[in-house]
Coordinates of C-alpha atoms in Angstrom, one line a residue:
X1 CA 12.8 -8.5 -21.2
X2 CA 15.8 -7.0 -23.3
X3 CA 19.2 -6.3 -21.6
X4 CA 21.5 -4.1 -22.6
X5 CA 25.6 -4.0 -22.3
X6 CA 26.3 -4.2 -18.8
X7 CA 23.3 -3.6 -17.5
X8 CA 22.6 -5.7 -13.1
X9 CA 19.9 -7.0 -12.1
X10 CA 18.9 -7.7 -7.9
X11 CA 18.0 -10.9 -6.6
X12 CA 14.3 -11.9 -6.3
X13 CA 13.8 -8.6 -9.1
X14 CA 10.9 -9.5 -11.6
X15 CA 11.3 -8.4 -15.6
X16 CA 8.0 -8.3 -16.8
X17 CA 7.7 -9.2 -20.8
X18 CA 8.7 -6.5 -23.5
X19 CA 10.2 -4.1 -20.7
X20 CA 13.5 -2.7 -21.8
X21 CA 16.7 -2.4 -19.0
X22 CA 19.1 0.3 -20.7
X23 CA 23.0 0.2 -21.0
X24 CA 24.8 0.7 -17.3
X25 CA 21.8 0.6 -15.2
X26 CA 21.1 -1.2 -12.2
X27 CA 17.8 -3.0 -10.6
X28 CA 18.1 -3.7 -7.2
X29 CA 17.2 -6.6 -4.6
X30 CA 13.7 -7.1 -5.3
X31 CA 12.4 -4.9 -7.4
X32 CA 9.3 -5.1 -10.0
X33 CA 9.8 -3.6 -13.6
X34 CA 6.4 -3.5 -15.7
X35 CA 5.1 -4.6 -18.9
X36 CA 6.8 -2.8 -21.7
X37 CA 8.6 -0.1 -19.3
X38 CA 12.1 0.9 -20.4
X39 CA 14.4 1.5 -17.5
X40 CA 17.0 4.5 -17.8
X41 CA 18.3 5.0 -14.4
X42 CA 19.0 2.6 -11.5
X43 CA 16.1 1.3 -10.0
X44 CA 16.4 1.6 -6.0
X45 CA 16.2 -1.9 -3.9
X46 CA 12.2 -2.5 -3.2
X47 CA 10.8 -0.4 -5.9
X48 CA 8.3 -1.0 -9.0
X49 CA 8.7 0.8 -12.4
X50 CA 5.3 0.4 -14.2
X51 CA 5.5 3.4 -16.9
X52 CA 6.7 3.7 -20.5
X53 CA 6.6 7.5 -21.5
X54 CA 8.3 8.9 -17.9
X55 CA 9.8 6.4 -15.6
X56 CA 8.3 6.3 -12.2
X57 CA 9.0 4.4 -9.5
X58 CA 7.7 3.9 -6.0
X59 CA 8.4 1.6 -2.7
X60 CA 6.8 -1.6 -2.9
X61 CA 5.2 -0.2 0.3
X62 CA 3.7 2.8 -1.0
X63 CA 2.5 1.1 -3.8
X64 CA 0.5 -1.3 -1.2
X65 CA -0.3 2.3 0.6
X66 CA -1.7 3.4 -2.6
X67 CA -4.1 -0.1 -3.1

């Protein structure tokens, strides 16, 4: 994972390799960020971010919803 400036990461979040966190953003309290994702806005407490082209996130509970 690559950090940038002053960027805060939650407790219990998971970096996945090769995703990029911007400048200023946030990830909250257990979140998941994917493989090779680059985050551009805060990241919400209890949310995934598993795209490269357009951010998406959901709720850790949808995403189990969605399973």
């Amino acid at each position: 994972a690559m950090l940038s400036g002053s960027s805060k990461i939650g407790e219990k979040s998971y970096l996945a390799p090769r995703c990029i966190v911007k400048n200023q953003v946030t990830v909250g309290d257990n979140s998941f960020i994917g493989m090779g994702a680059v985050v551009t806005k805060d990241v919400g407490d209890n949310c995934m971010v598993i795209s490269v082209c357009k951010m998406q996130t959901m709720a850790v509970e949808d995403y189990r919803e969605w399973l």
